[in-house]
Amino acid sequence: MVLRTLHSLLCGAALALLTVASAHAHLQEGAPQAPPPTPVRVAPVREESLAPRKRVFGELRAAHRSSLALLEQGIVQKMLVREGQVVKKGEVLAALDTARINIAMHVHASTIRAAHATLVEQDAVLVRAERELRLLESAQAAGGTNPLEVSDAQSAVSIALAQIELAKANIAVLDATAGLLKTRLADHVLYAPFDGVVTKRHVEVGSWLAEGAAVVELQATDKLEAWFDVPQELYPFVMVQRAYMDAQRELGAMPELAPIERRMMEVSDALDLSLPVSALRVIPAIDSRSRSFAAILDVPNPDATLPAGLALTGFIPTLEPMPRLVVSRDAIMHGDAGPFLFVVRDGLAVPLQVRIDFPVGEDVAIDASGLRAGEAVVIEGNERLLPMSKVAAVSSTSSPVAAGASK
């Protein structure tokens, strides 16, 4: 009896231990696990010797903008474009009614035919006058005619020759007038002188158009110009920039010019996107009221993605270079408190507020308290990070970065 009771107690205790162990295992399996590190791509912070930049403001303007007119007057018969329509060079934009000019050309063609008939008539008159003159000269040689009659016949030949020349000159004038009428007929049609976009229409179908009056306004889109109002004290620095760009254009891409490219003027749009610019031109005249001058750069726009009138910011290098921290543009994030970036320290994405000083090609020069050259900043994957998130960093050259990159 005692042995049976002891056996029952032992079995119950064993079952209880098994139940507790199983419950503990289930609790461990259902417990929340920490999320895995977020994979990100990083690039090192660099220190470069860069000249400080002065900020100037400007706008994009169309390199070609024309108010197109017709040399003829008349009723607008066709208006083939509307505002915002993209047109190609040589495309018909508008046309005037040509009924009256066509009638004038038909009348003129009849006049030319009459002038040619007159010439044929004058040729026949000349032939007759020459025949009469030869007959009279033969009779004079035989002593059977009056000298006055010979003289009159000679005059008749001269008059016939003069009439022929007059008829030929008249035909030449009529031919020139015919060419003018053809030109006037062509001037009834307005063609696009370059590729562009119609920005304004001044007339409609059926309206009267005076000679030389504007029909449409056309703006080129493939090439724009960046216009900046630059303070007069920056004139020497802008002239240095022009020399840099001239050297780059003449020599092309050369390794020797790499240091110069880091000293070039930078231009960005309202979204802080860098724009390619070239061919810096300067108007060497200081405005007496604003004490500034105009600096102009060419901006290619082959895909028509940039609109005229877009606000621009230019950064002109000045003074002597000094050490500055440089990071990729992709590292910069924008929050409510301003721009910031994530620096990888001990495997964590540590946010740091930064101040953007100026762009440098695809990079930006920044000022950030506590950031040091050589540290790794996140350039890809930063949009999905939270402060102090664990990260698995891979460098921009695809080699792993040590987790403790805070030294």
mmCIF file of C-alpha atoms in Angstrom:
data_model
loop_
_atom_site.group_PDB
_atom_site.id
_atom_site.type_symbol
_atom_site.label_atom_id
_atom_site.label_comp_id
_atom_site.label_asym_id
_atom_site.label_seq_id
_atom_site.Cartn_x
_atom_site.Cartn_y
_atom_site.Cartn_z
ATOM 1 C CA MET A 1 0.000 0.000 0.000
ATOM 2 C CA VAL A 2 2.777 2.424 0.952
ATOM 3 C CA LEU A 3 4.790 1.497 -2.157
ATOM 4 C CA ARG A 4 1.773 2.094 -4.367
ATOM 5 C CA THR A 5 1.161 5.512 -2.837
ATOM 6 C CA LEU A 6 4.813 6.477 -3.235
ATOM 7 C CA HIS A 7 4.740 5.404 -6.868
ATOM 8 C CA SER A 8 1.638 7.505 -7.491
ATOM 9 C CA LEU A 9 3.289 10.555 -5.924
ATOM 10 C CA LEU A 10 6.420 10.107 -8.030
ATOM 11 C CA CYS A 11 4.435 9.786 -11.233
ATOM 12 C CA GLY A 12 2.402 12.887 -10.412
ATOM 13 C CA ALA A 13 5.532 14.898 -9.697
ATOM 14 C CA ALA A 14 7.111 13.793 -12.981
ATOM 15 C CA LEU A 15 3.986 14.742 -14.917
ATOM 16 C CA ALA A 16 3.921 18.152 -13.270
ATOM 17 C CA LEU A 17 7.556 18.771 -14.209
ATOM 18 C CA LEU A 18 6.877 17.760 -17.781
ATOM 19 C CA THR A 19 3.853 20.111 -17.923
ATOM 20 C CA VAL A 20 5.869 23.055 -16.562
ATOM 21 C CA ALA A 21 8.753 22.388 -18.999
ATOM 22 C CA SER A 22 6.345 22.189 -21.928
ATOM 23 C CA ALA A 23 4.634 25.422 -20.917
ATOM 24 C CA HIS A 24 8.005 27.181 -20.609
ATOM 25 C CA ALA A 25 9.013 25.965 -24.046
ATOM 26 C CA HIS A 26 5.754 27.279 -25.537
ATOM 27 C CA LEU A 27 6.268 30.625 -23.832
ATOM 28 C CA GLN A 28 9.762 30.895 -25.312
ATOM 29 C CA GLU A 29 8.504 30.016 -28.777
ATOM 30 C CA GLY A 30 5.738 32.657 -28.634
ATOM 31 C CA ALA A 31 7.901 35.414 -27.160
ATOM 32 C CA PRO A 32 8.505 38.472 -29.467
ATOM 33 C CA GLN A 33 11.866 38.467 -31.228
ATOM 34 C CA ALA A 34 13.991 41.570 -31.975
ATOM 35 C CA PRO A 35 13.802 42.654 -35.677
ATOM 36 C CA PRO A 36 16.832 41.821 -37.808
ATOM 37 C CA PRO A 37 19.245 44.622 -38.756
ATOM 38 C CA THR A 38 18.140 46.741 -41.726
ATOM 39 C CA PRO A 39 20.474 46.397 -44.713
ATOM 40 C CA VAL A 40 21.771 49.796 -45.862
ATOM 41 C CA ARG A 41 24.472 51.112 -48.155
ATOM 42 C CA VAL A 42 26.950 53.558 -46.709
ATOM 43 C CA ALA A 43 29.730 55.847 -47.890
ATOM 44 C CA PRO A 44 32.476 57.536 -45.901
ATOM 45 C CA VAL A 45 32.485 61.181 -44.902
ATOM 46 C CA ARG A 46 35.321 62.928 -46.736
ATOM 47 C CA GLU A 47 37.294 66.011 -45.928
ATOM 48 C CA GLU A 48 38.179 68.209 -48.889
ATOM 49 C CA SER A 49 39.834 71.565 -49.313
ATOM 50 C CA LEU A 50 37.068 73.714 -50.811
ATOM 51 C CA ALA A 51 36.623 77.431 -51.257
ATOM 52 C CA PRO A 52 33.593 78.931 -49.500
ATOM 53 C CA ARG A 53 30.643 79.674 -51.785
ATOM 54 C CA LYS A 54 28.527 82.789 -52.085
ATOM 55 C CA ARG A 55 24.864 82.197 -52.799
ATOM 56 C CA VAL A 56 23.204 84.062 -55.695
ATOM 57 C CA PHE A 57 19.695 83.799 -57.078
ATOM 58 C CA GLY A 58 18.316 83.700 -60.579
ATOM 59 C CA GLU A 59 15.883 82.000 -62.921
ATOM 60 C CA LEU A 60 15.667 79.887 -66.044
ATOM 61 C CA ARG A 61 14.827 81.643 -69.284
ATOM 62 C CA ALA A 62 14.177 80.303 -72.757
ATOM 63 C CA ALA A 63 17.205 80.634 -75.017
ATOM 64 C CA HIS A 64 14.849 81.382 -77.921
ATOM 65 C CA ARG A 65 11.491 83.095 -77.518
ATOM 66 C CA SER A 66 9.796 84.809 -80.443
ATOM 67 C CA SER A 67 6.574 86.621 -81.183
ATOM 68 C CA LEU A 68 5.846 85.260 -84.660
ATOM 69 C CA ALA A 69 4.121 87.448 -87.251
ATOM 70 C CA LEU A 70 3.096 87.372 -90.924
ATOM 71 C CA LEU A 71 4.247 89.904 -93.504
ATOM 72 C CA GLU A 72 0.813 89.887 -95.176
ATOM 73 C CA GLN A 73 -2.551 91.087 -93.994
ATOM 74 C CA GLY A 74 -5.835 89.256 -94.386
ATOM 75 C CA ILE A 75 -8.419 86.990 -92.816
ATOM 76 C CA VAL A 76 -7.103 84.122 -90.688
ATOM 77 C CA GLN A 77 -8.249 80.955 -92.454
ATOM 78 C CA LYS A 78 -6.393 78.335 -90.398
ATOM 79 C CA MET A 79 -5.159 78.334 -86.802
ATOM 80 C CA LEU A 80 -3.540 74.945 -86.268
ATOM 81 C CA VAL A 81 -1.998 75.239 -82.793
ATOM 82 C CA ARG A 82 -3.055 75.983 -79.238
ATOM 83 C CA GLU A 83 -1.249 77.079 -76.095
ATOM 84 C CA GLY A 84 1.031 74.398 -74.708
ATOM 85 C CA GLN A 85 1.291 72.531 -78.006
ATOM 86 C CA VAL A 86 4.743 71.222 -78.924
ATOM 87 C CA VAL A 87 5.751 71.985 -82.520
ATOM 88 C CA LYS A 88 8.686 71.095 -84.736
ATOM 89 C CA LYS A 89 10.724 73.403 -86.928
ATOM 90 C CA GLY A 90 8.947 73.917 -90.274
ATOM 91 C CA GLU A 91 5.508 72.920 -88.970
ATOM 92 C CA VAL A 92 2.566 75.058 -90.182
ATOM 93 C CA LEU A 93 1.103 77.161 -87.373
ATOM 94 C CA ALA A 94 -1.446 79.388 -89.138
ATOM 95 C CA ALA A 95 -2.536 80.521 -92.615
ATOM 96 C CA LEU A 96 -4.396 83.475 -94.142
ATOM 97 C CA ASP A 97 -7.070 83.341 -96.817
ATOM 98 C CA THR A 98 -5.343 83.331 -100.240
ATOM 99 C CA ALA A 99 -8.313 83.942 -102.564
ATOM 100 C CA ARG A 100 -7.345 87.501 -103.511
ATOM 101 C CA ILE A 101 -3.642 86.773 -103.974
ATOM 102 C CA ASN A 102 -4.539 83.774 -106.156
ATOM 103 C CA ILE A 103 -6.726 85.990 -108.374
ATOM 104 C CA ALA A 104 -3.908 88.520 -108.612
ATOM 105 C CA MET A 105 -1.511 85.754 -109.654
ATOM 106 C CA HIS A 106 -3.910 84.549 -112.385
ATOM 107 C CA VAL A 107 -4.318 88.094 -113.706
ATOM 108 C CA HIS A 108 -0.569 88.547 -113.646
ATOM 109 C CA ALA A 109 -0.015 85.281 -115.509
ATOM 110 C CA SER A 110 -2.329 86.576 -118.257
ATOM 111 C CA THR A 111 -0.367 89.815 -118.383
ATOM 112 C CA ILE A 112 2.866 87.855 -118.857
ATOM 113 C CA ARG A 113 1.325 85.892 -121.732
ATOM 114 C CA ALA A 114 0.237 89.166 -123.356
ATOM 115 C CA ALA A 115 3.754 90.553 -122.940
ATOM 116 C CA HIS A 116 5.226 87.509 -124.673
ATOM 117 C CA ALA A 117 2.723 87.924 -127.501
ATOM 118 C CA THR A 118 3.786 91.558 -127.842
ATOM 119 C CA LEU A 119 7.399 90.434 -128.093
ATOM 120 C CA VAL A 120 6.491 88.024 -130.894
ATOM 121 C CA GLU A 121 4.678 90.867 -132.643
ATOM 122 C CA GLN A 122 7.685 93.171 -132.324
ATOM 123 C CA ASP A 123 9.937 90.450 -133.739
ATOM 124 C CA ALA A 124 7.633 90.250 -136.800
ATOM 125 C CA VAL A 125 7.707 94.042 -137.170
ATOM 126 C CA LEU A 126 11.494 93.958 -137.087
ATOM 127 C CA VAL A 127 11.612 91.260 -139.753
ATOM 128 C CA ARG A 128 9.352 93.319 -142.034
ATOM 129 C CA ALA A 129 11.322 96.527 -141.454
ATOM 130 C CA GLU A 130 14.600 94.784 -142.220
ATOM 131 C CA ARG A 131 13.134 93.293 -145.430
ATOM 132 C CA GLU A 132 11.902 96.695 -146.597
ATOM 133 C CA LEU A 133 15.257 98.220 -145.815
ATOM 134 C CA ARG A 134 17.081 95.622 -147.885
ATOM 135 C CA LEU A 135 14.758 96.226 -150.853
ATOM 136 C CA LEU A 136 15.243 99.960 -150.675
ATOM 137 C CA GLU A 137 19.004 99.600 -150.358
ATOM 138 C CA SER A 138 19.014 97.392 -153.525
ATOM 139 C CA ALA A 139 16.937 99.955 -155.402
ATOM 140 C CA GLN A 140 19.227 102.746 -154.209
ATOM 141 C CA ALA A 141 22.230 100.884 -155.556
ATOM 142 C CA ALA A 142 20.497 100.741 -158.973
ATOM 143 C CA GLY A 143 19.678 104.468 -158.721
ATOM 144 C CA GLY A 144 15.948 103.952 -158.619
ATOM 145 C CA THR A 145 14.887 105.224 -155.149
ATOM 146 C CA ASN A 146 14.747 108.329 -153.011
ATOM 147 C CA PRO A 147 17.442 108.558 -150.270
ATOM 148 C CA LEU A 148 14.770 109.768 -147.834
ATOM 149 C CA GLU A 149 12.900 106.512 -148.210
ATOM 150 C CA VAL A 150 16.069 104.567 -147.296
ATOM 151 C CA SER A 151 16.587 106.757 -144.249
ATOM 152 C CA ASP A 152 12.985 106.179 -143.103
ATOM 153 C CA ALA A 153 13.436 102.436 -143.512
ATOM 154 C CA GLN A 154 16.574 102.507 -141.408
ATOM 155 C CA SER A 155 14.701 104.414 -138.694
ATOM 156 C CA ALA A 156 11.909 101.847 -138.811
ATOM 157 C CA VAL A 157 14.412 99.038 -138.151
ATOM 158 C CA SER A 158 15.893 100.970 -135.211
ATOM 159 C CA ILE A 159 12.438 101.593 -133.769
ATOM 160 C CA ALA A 160 11.553 97.899 -134.136
ATOM 161 C CA LEU A 161 14.749 96.894 -132.300
ATOM 162 C CA ALA A 162 13.957 99.355 -129.498
ATOM 163 C CA GLN A 163 10.396 97.997 -129.223
ATOM 164 C CA ILE A 164 11.780 94.485 -128.894
ATOM 165 C CA GLU A 165 14.120 95.562 -126.079
ATOM 166 C CA LEU A 166 11.238 97.355 -124.372
ATOM 167 C CA ALA A 167 9.085 94.215 -124.642
ATOM 168 C CA LYS A 168 11.889 92.085 -123.168
ATOM 169 C CA ALA A 169 12.381 94.540 -120.299
ATOM 170 C CA ASN A 170 8.638 94.510 -119.636
ATOM 171 C CA ILE A 171 8.675 90.705 -119.487
ATOM 172 C CA ALA A 172 11.597 90.805 -117.049
ATOM 173 C CA VAL A 173 9.635 93.170 -114.798
ATOM 174 C CA LEU A 174 6.577 90.953 -115.008
ATOM 175 C CA ASP A 175 8.658 87.857 -114.172
ATOM 176 C CA ALA A 176 10.093 89.614 -111.115
ATOM 177 C CA THR A 177 6.607 90.646 -110.071
ATOM 178 C CA ALA A 178 5.489 87.033 -110.465
ATOM 179 C CA GLY A 179 8.262 85.982 -108.117
ATOM 180 C CA LEU A 180 7.115 88.625 -105.654
ATOM 181 C CA LEU A 181 3.551 87.337 -105.845
ATOM 182 C CA LYS A 182 4.777 83.791 -105.158
ATOM 183 C CA THR A 183 6.685 85.090 -102.151
ATOM 184 C CA ARG A 184 3.596 86.946 -100.934
ATOM 185 C CA LEU A 185 1.567 83.764 -101.371
ATOM 186 C CA ALA A 186 4.110 81.863 -99.244
ATOM 187 C CA ASP A 187 3.962 84.671 -96.673
ATOM 188 C CA HIS A 188 0.295 83.839 -96.085
ATOM 189 C CA VAL A 189 1.455 80.732 -94.178
ATOM 190 C CA LEU A 190 3.253 80.878 -90.813
ATOM 191 C CA TYR A 191 5.871 78.182 -90.129
ATOM 192 C CA ALA A 192 7.649 77.372 -86.863
ATOM 193 C CA PRO A 193 11.228 78.711 -87.124
ATOM 194 C CA PHE A 194 12.495 76.317 -84.418
ATOM 195 C CA ASP A 195 11.357 73.466 -82.168
ATOM 196 C CA GLY A 196 9.365 74.742 -79.242
ATOM 197 C CA VAL A 197 6.081 75.181 -77.400
ATOM 198 C CA VAL A 198 3.325 77.646 -78.240
ATOM 199 C CA THR A 199 2.889 79.891 -75.206
ATOM 200 C CA LYS A 200 0.243 82.322 -76.512
ATOM 201 C CA ARG A 201 -2.164 82.819 -79.416
ATOM 202 C CA HIS A 202 -3.035 86.346 -80.487
ATOM 203 C CA VAL A 203 -5.665 85.621 -83.188
ATOM 204 C CA GLU A 204 -8.454 83.196 -83.971
ATOM 205 C CA VAL A 205 -9.922 81.806 -87.205
ATOM 206 C CA GLY A 206 -11.932 84.462 -89.022
ATOM 207 C CA SER A 207 -10.246 87.454 -87.411
ATOM 208 C CA TRP A 208 -8.536 90.181 -89.434
ATOM 209 C CA LEU A 209 -4.767 90.223 -89.180
ATOM 210 C CA ALA A 210 -2.905 93.426 -89.930
ATOM 211 C CA GLU A 211 0.416 93.331 -91.734
ATOM 212 C CA GLY A 212 3.212 92.455 -89.290
ATOM 213 C CA ALA A 213 0.818 91.724 -86.394
ATOM 214 C CA ALA A 214 1.743 88.940 -83.951
ATOM 215 C CA VAL A 215 0.065 85.572 -84.470
ATOM 216 C CA VAL A 216 1.575 83.305 -81.788
ATOM 217 C CA GLU A 217 4.412 83.312 -79.283
ATOM 218 C CA LEU A 218 6.826 80.393 -79.495
ATOM 219 C CA GLN A 219 9.335 79.342 -76.860
ATOM 220 C CA ALA A 220 12.211 76.923 -77.415
ATOM 221 C CA THR A 221 12.485 74.092 -74.882
ATOM 222 C CA ASP A 222 15.635 72.185 -75.863
ATOM 223 C CA LYS A 223 17.977 74.859 -74.565
ATOM 224 C CA LEU A 224 17.519 77.207 -71.627
ATOM 225 C CA GLU A 225 19.613 79.913 -70.014
ATOM 226 C CA ALA A 226 20.245 80.481 -66.316
ATOM 227 C CA TRP A 227 20.255 84.219 -65.553
ATOM 228 C CA PHE A 228 21.711 85.415 -62.249
ATOM 229 C CA ASP A 229 21.864 88.869 -60.712
ATOM 230 C CA VAL A 230 25.295 88.825 -59.087
ATOM 231 C CA PRO A 231 26.489 91.456 -56.574
ATOM 232 C CA GLN A 232 29.276 93.612 -57.959
ATOM 233 C CA GLU A 233 31.806 92.489 -55.339
ATOM 234 C CA LEU A 234 31.699 88.968 -56.844
ATOM 235 C CA TYR A 235 32.710 90.129 -60.331
ATOM 236 C CA PRO A 236 36.361 88.941 -60.040
ATOM 237 C CA PHE A 237 35.276 85.493 -58.838
ATOM 238 C CA VAL A 238 32.774 85.126 -61.676
ATOM 239 C CA MET A 239 35.486 85.989 -64.195
ATOM 240 C CA VAL A 240 37.647 83.227 -62.691
ATOM 241 C CA GLN A 241 34.721 80.838 -63.159
ATOM 242 C CA ARG A 242 34.437 81.853 -66.790
ATOM 243 C CA ALA A 243 38.124 81.069 -67.310
ATOM 244 C CA TYR A 244 37.627 77.643 -65.681
ATOM 245 C CA MET A 245 34.676 76.828 -67.945
ATOM 246 C CA ASP A 246 36.489 78.034 -71.050
ATOM 247 C CA ALA A 247 39.418 75.758 -70.209
ATOM 248 C CA GLN A 248 37.089 72.821 -69.618
ATOM 249 C CA ARG A 249 35.287 73.396 -72.918
ATOM 250 C CA GLU A 250 38.516 73.676 -74.910
ATOM 251 C CA LEU A 251 40.405 70.804 -73.281
ATOM 252 C CA GLY A 252 37.516 68.432 -72.599
ATOM 253 C CA ALA A 253 37.496 65.834 -69.821
ATOM 254 C CA MET A 254 41.079 65.495 -68.571
ATOM 255 C CA PRO A 255 42.393 64.164 -65.252
ATOM 256 C CA GLU A 256 44.382 67.371 -64.849
ATOM 257 C CA LEU A 257 41.089 69.304 -64.677
ATOM 258 C CA ALA A 258 39.616 67.228 -61.834
ATOM 259 C CA PRO A 259 40.752 69.689 -59.139
ATOM 260 C CA ILE A 260 39.283 72.547 -61.177
ATOM 261 C CA GLU A 261 35.912 70.803 -61.470
ATOM 262 C CA ARG A 262 35.606 70.826 -57.685
ATOM 263 C CA ARG A 263 35.955 74.626 -57.818
ATOM 264 C CA MET A 264 33.295 75.180 -60.464
ATOM 265 C CA MET A 265 30.136 77.184 -59.924
ATOM 266 C CA GLU A 266 27.181 75.013 -58.937
ATOM 267 C CA VAL A 267 23.549 75.655 -59.885
ATOM 268 C CA SER A 268 20.524 73.964 -58.311
ATOM 269 C CA ASP A 269 16.779 74.354 -58.810
ATOM 270 C CA ALA A 270 13.968 74.826 -56.307
ATOM 271 C CA LEU A 271 14.126 71.108 -55.420
ATOM 272 C CA ASP A 272 17.882 71.304 -54.685
ATOM 273 C CA LEU A 273 18.622 69.237 -57.792
ATOM 274 C CA SER A 274 21.903 70.058 -59.488
ATOM 275 C CA LEU A 275 21.667 71.342 -63.068
ATOM 276 C CA PRO A 276 24.319 70.851 -65.755
ATOM 277 C CA VAL A 277 25.578 74.237 -66.926
ATOM 278 C CA SER A 278 28.195 75.475 -69.366
ATOM 279 C CA ALA A 279 29.410 78.476 -71.370
ATOM 280 C CA LEU A 280 29.361 81.150 -68.702
ATOM 281 C CA ARG A 281 28.793 84.617 -70.195
ATOM 282 C CA VAL A 282 28.983 87.919 -68.356
ATOM 283 C CA ILE A 283 27.467 91.281 -69.207
ATOM 284 C CA PRO A 284 30.226 93.687 -68.057
ATOM 285 C CA ALA A 285 27.896 96.430 -66.868
ATOM 286 C CA ILE A 286 26.935 97.149 -63.252
ATOM 287 C CA ASP A 287 23.335 98.222 -62.698
ATOM 288 C CA SER A 288 23.378 101.593 -60.947
ATOM 289 C CA ARG A 289 20.362 100.800 -58.764
ATOM 290 C CA SER A 290 20.957 97.192 -57.688
ATOM 291 C CA ARG A 291 24.793 97.324 -57.932
ATOM 292 C CA SER A 292 24.738 93.940 -59.604
ATOM 293 C CA PHE A 293 25.566 92.466 -63.003
ATOM 294 C CA ALA A 294 24.151 89.639 -65.112
ATOM 295 C CA ALA A 295 25.820 86.229 -65.386
ATOM 296 C CA ILE A 296 24.344 83.782 -67.913
ATOM 297 C CA LEU A 297 24.923 80.040 -68.309
ATOM 298 C CA ASP A 298 23.649 77.588 -70.908
ATOM 299 C CA VAL A 299 21.406 74.819 -69.547
ATOM 300 C CA PRO A 300 20.623 71.870 -71.870
ATOM 301 C CA ASN A 301 17.034 70.681 -71.719
ATOM 302 C CA PRO A 302 16.675 67.916 -74.352
ATOM 303 C CA ASP A 303 13.734 66.209 -72.635
ATOM 304 C CA ALA A 304 11.911 69.483 -71.866
ATOM 305 C CA THR A 305 11.794 68.611 -68.158
ATOM 306 C CA LEU A 306 12.766 72.106 -67.001
ATOM 307 C CA PRO A 307 10.325 75.018 -67.370
ATOM 308 C CA ALA A 308 11.309 78.598 -68.079
ATOM 309 C CA GLY A 309 10.885 80.816 -65.018
ATOM 310 C CA LEU A 310 12.092 78.147 -62.559
ATOM 311 C CA ALA A 311 13.858 79.732 -59.580
ATOM 312 C CA LEU A 312 17.541 78.890 -59.309
ATOM 313 C CA THR A 313 20.273 79.143 -56.725
ATOM 314 C CA GLY A 314 23.900 79.548 -57.730
ATOM 315 C CA PHE A 315 26.972 78.939 -55.582
ATOM 316 C CA ILE A 316 30.068 80.892 -56.612
ATOM 317 C CA PRO A 317 33.424 79.806 -55.090
ATOM 318 C CA THR A 318 35.265 82.667 -53.390
ATOM 319 C CA LEU A 319 38.385 83.284 -51.273
ATOM 320 C CA GLU A 320 40.900 80.559 -50.390
ATOM 321 C CA PRO A 321 40.020 76.861 -49.977
ATOM 322 C CA MET A 322 39.579 75.479 -46.473
ATOM 323 C CA PRO A 323 38.875 71.972 -45.072
ATOM 324 C CA ARG A 324 35.219 70.982 -45.256
ATOM 325 C CA LEU A 325 33.244 67.789 -44.698
ATOM 326 C CA VAL A 326 31.710 66.373 -47.875
ATOM 327 C CA VAL A 327 29.029 63.677 -48.155
ATOM 328 C CA SER A 328 26.908 62.269 -50.959
ATOM 329 C CA ARG A 329 23.660 64.096 -51.734
ATOM 330 C CA ASP A 330 21.868 60.780 -51.149
ATOM 331 C CA ALA A 331 22.869 60.874 -47.484
ATOM 332 C CA ILE A 332 20.818 64.006 -46.800
ATOM 333 C CA MET A 333 17.296 63.588 -45.417
ATOM 334 C CA HIS A 334 14.836 66.369 -44.675
ATOM 335 C CA GLY A 335 12.749 66.492 -41.522
ATOM 336 C CA ASP A 336 10.732 69.009 -39.550
ATOM 337 C CA ALA A 337 13.893 70.239 -37.817
ATOM 338 C CA GLY A 338 15.788 70.591 -41.084
ATOM 339 C CA PRO A 339 18.271 68.424 -42.981
ATOM 340 C CA PHE A 340 19.867 65.447 -41.232
ATOM 341 C CA LEU A 341 21.692 62.211 -41.995
ATOM 342 C CA PHE A 342 22.272 58.807 -40.394
ATOM 343 C CA VAL A 343 25.801 57.924 -39.305
ATOM 344 C CA VAL A 344 26.542 54.276 -38.473
ATOM 345 C CA ARG A 345 28.012 53.877 -34.972
ATOM 346 C CA ASP A 346 28.260 50.539 -33.167
ATOM 347 C CA GLY A 347 25.831 49.010 -35.678
ATOM 348 C CA LEU A 348 23.176 51.664 -35.018
ATOM 349 C CA ALA A 349 21.813 54.408 -37.305
ATOM 350 C CA VAL A 350 22.468 57.568 -35.299
ATOM 351 C CA PRO A 351 20.675 60.682 -36.645
ATOM 352 C CA LEU A 352 22.666 63.938 -36.843
ATOM 353 C CA GLN A 353 21.345 67.363 -37.779
ATOM 354 C CA VAL A 354 23.473 69.037 -40.458
ATOM 355 C CA ARG A 355 23.710 72.365 -42.214
ATOM 356 C CA ILE A 356 24.165 72.230 -45.976
ATOM 357 C CA ASP A 357 26.718 74.815 -47.018
ATOM 358 C CA PHE A 358 26.789 74.318 -50.790
ATOM 359 C CA PRO A 359 26.653 71.580 -53.443
ATOM 360 C CA VAL A 360 29.822 70.065 -54.906
ATOM 361 C CA GLY A 361 28.856 68.074 -58.003
ATOM 362 C CA GLU A 362 26.944 64.998 -56.805
ATOM 363 C CA ASP A 363 28.003 65.751 -53.213
ATOM 364 C CA VAL A 364 27.350 68.492 -50.688
ATOM 365 C CA ALA A 365 29.605 70.311 -48.275
ATOM 366 C CA ILE A 366 28.097 70.253 -44.805
ATOM 367 C CA ASP A 367 28.636 71.457 -41.272
ATOM 368 C CA ALA A 368 27.659 68.893 -38.634
ATOM 369 C CA SER A 369 28.631 68.945 -34.968
ATOM 370 C CA GLY A 370 30.198 65.658 -33.888
ATOM 371 C CA LEU A 371 30.651 64.251 -37.393
ATOM 372 C CA ARG A 372 34.182 63.271 -38.411
ATOM 373 C CA ALA A 373 35.867 62.424 -41.682
ATOM 374 C CA GLY A 374 35.981 58.672 -42.290
ATOM 375 C CA GLU A 375 32.714 57.871 -40.549
ATOM 376 C CA ALA A 376 30.141 55.919 -42.551
ATOM 377 C CA VAL A 377 26.856 57.631 -43.419
ATOM 378 C CA VAL A 378 23.833 55.907 -44.935
ATOM 379 C CA ILE A 379 23.250 56.756 -48.618
ATOM 380 C CA GLU A 380 20.738 54.042 -49.548
ATOM 381 C CA GLY A 381 17.959 52.645 -47.399
ATOM 382 C CA ASN A 382 17.894 55.691 -45.113
ATOM 383 C CA GLU A 383 14.271 56.463 -46.011
ATOM 384 C CA ARG A 384 13.087 53.404 -44.048
ATOM 385 C CA LEU A 385 15.257 53.883 -40.962
ATOM 386 C CA LEU A 386 14.183 54.969 -37.504
ATOM 387 C CA PRO A 387 16.608 56.654 -35.109
ATOM 388 C CA MET A 388 18.932 54.156 -33.430
ATOM 389 C CA SER A 389 17.821 51.292 -35.684
ATOM 390 C CA LYS A 390 20.162 48.339 -36.033
ATOM 391 C CA VAL A 391 21.698 48.274 -39.494
ATOM 392 C CA ALA A 392 23.738 45.884 -41.597
ATOM 393 C CA ALA A 393 25.973 48.298 -43.480
ATOM 394 C CA VAL A 394 27.485 47.649 -46.895
ATOM 395 C CA SER A 395 29.848 50.208 -48.375
ATOM 396 C CA SER A 396 29.236 51.838 -51.749
ATOM 397 C CA THR A 397 31.956 49.523 -53.139
ATOM 398 C CA SER A 398 29.979 46.472 -51.907
ATOM 399 C CA SER A 399 32.437 45.574 -49.153
ATOM 400 C CA PRO A 400 31.072 45.095 -45.609
ATOM 401 C CA VAL A 401 31.581 47.897 -43.127
ATOM 402 C CA ALA A 402 32.521 47.140 -39.553
ATOM 403 C CA ALA A 403 29.677 47.610 -37.130
ATOM 404 C CA GLY A 404 31.702 49.733 -34.734
ATOM 405 C CA ALA A 405 32.490 52.567 -37.151
ATOM 406 C CA SER A 406 32.456 55.194 -34.413
ATOM 407 C CA LYS A 407 36.170 55.415 -33.741
#
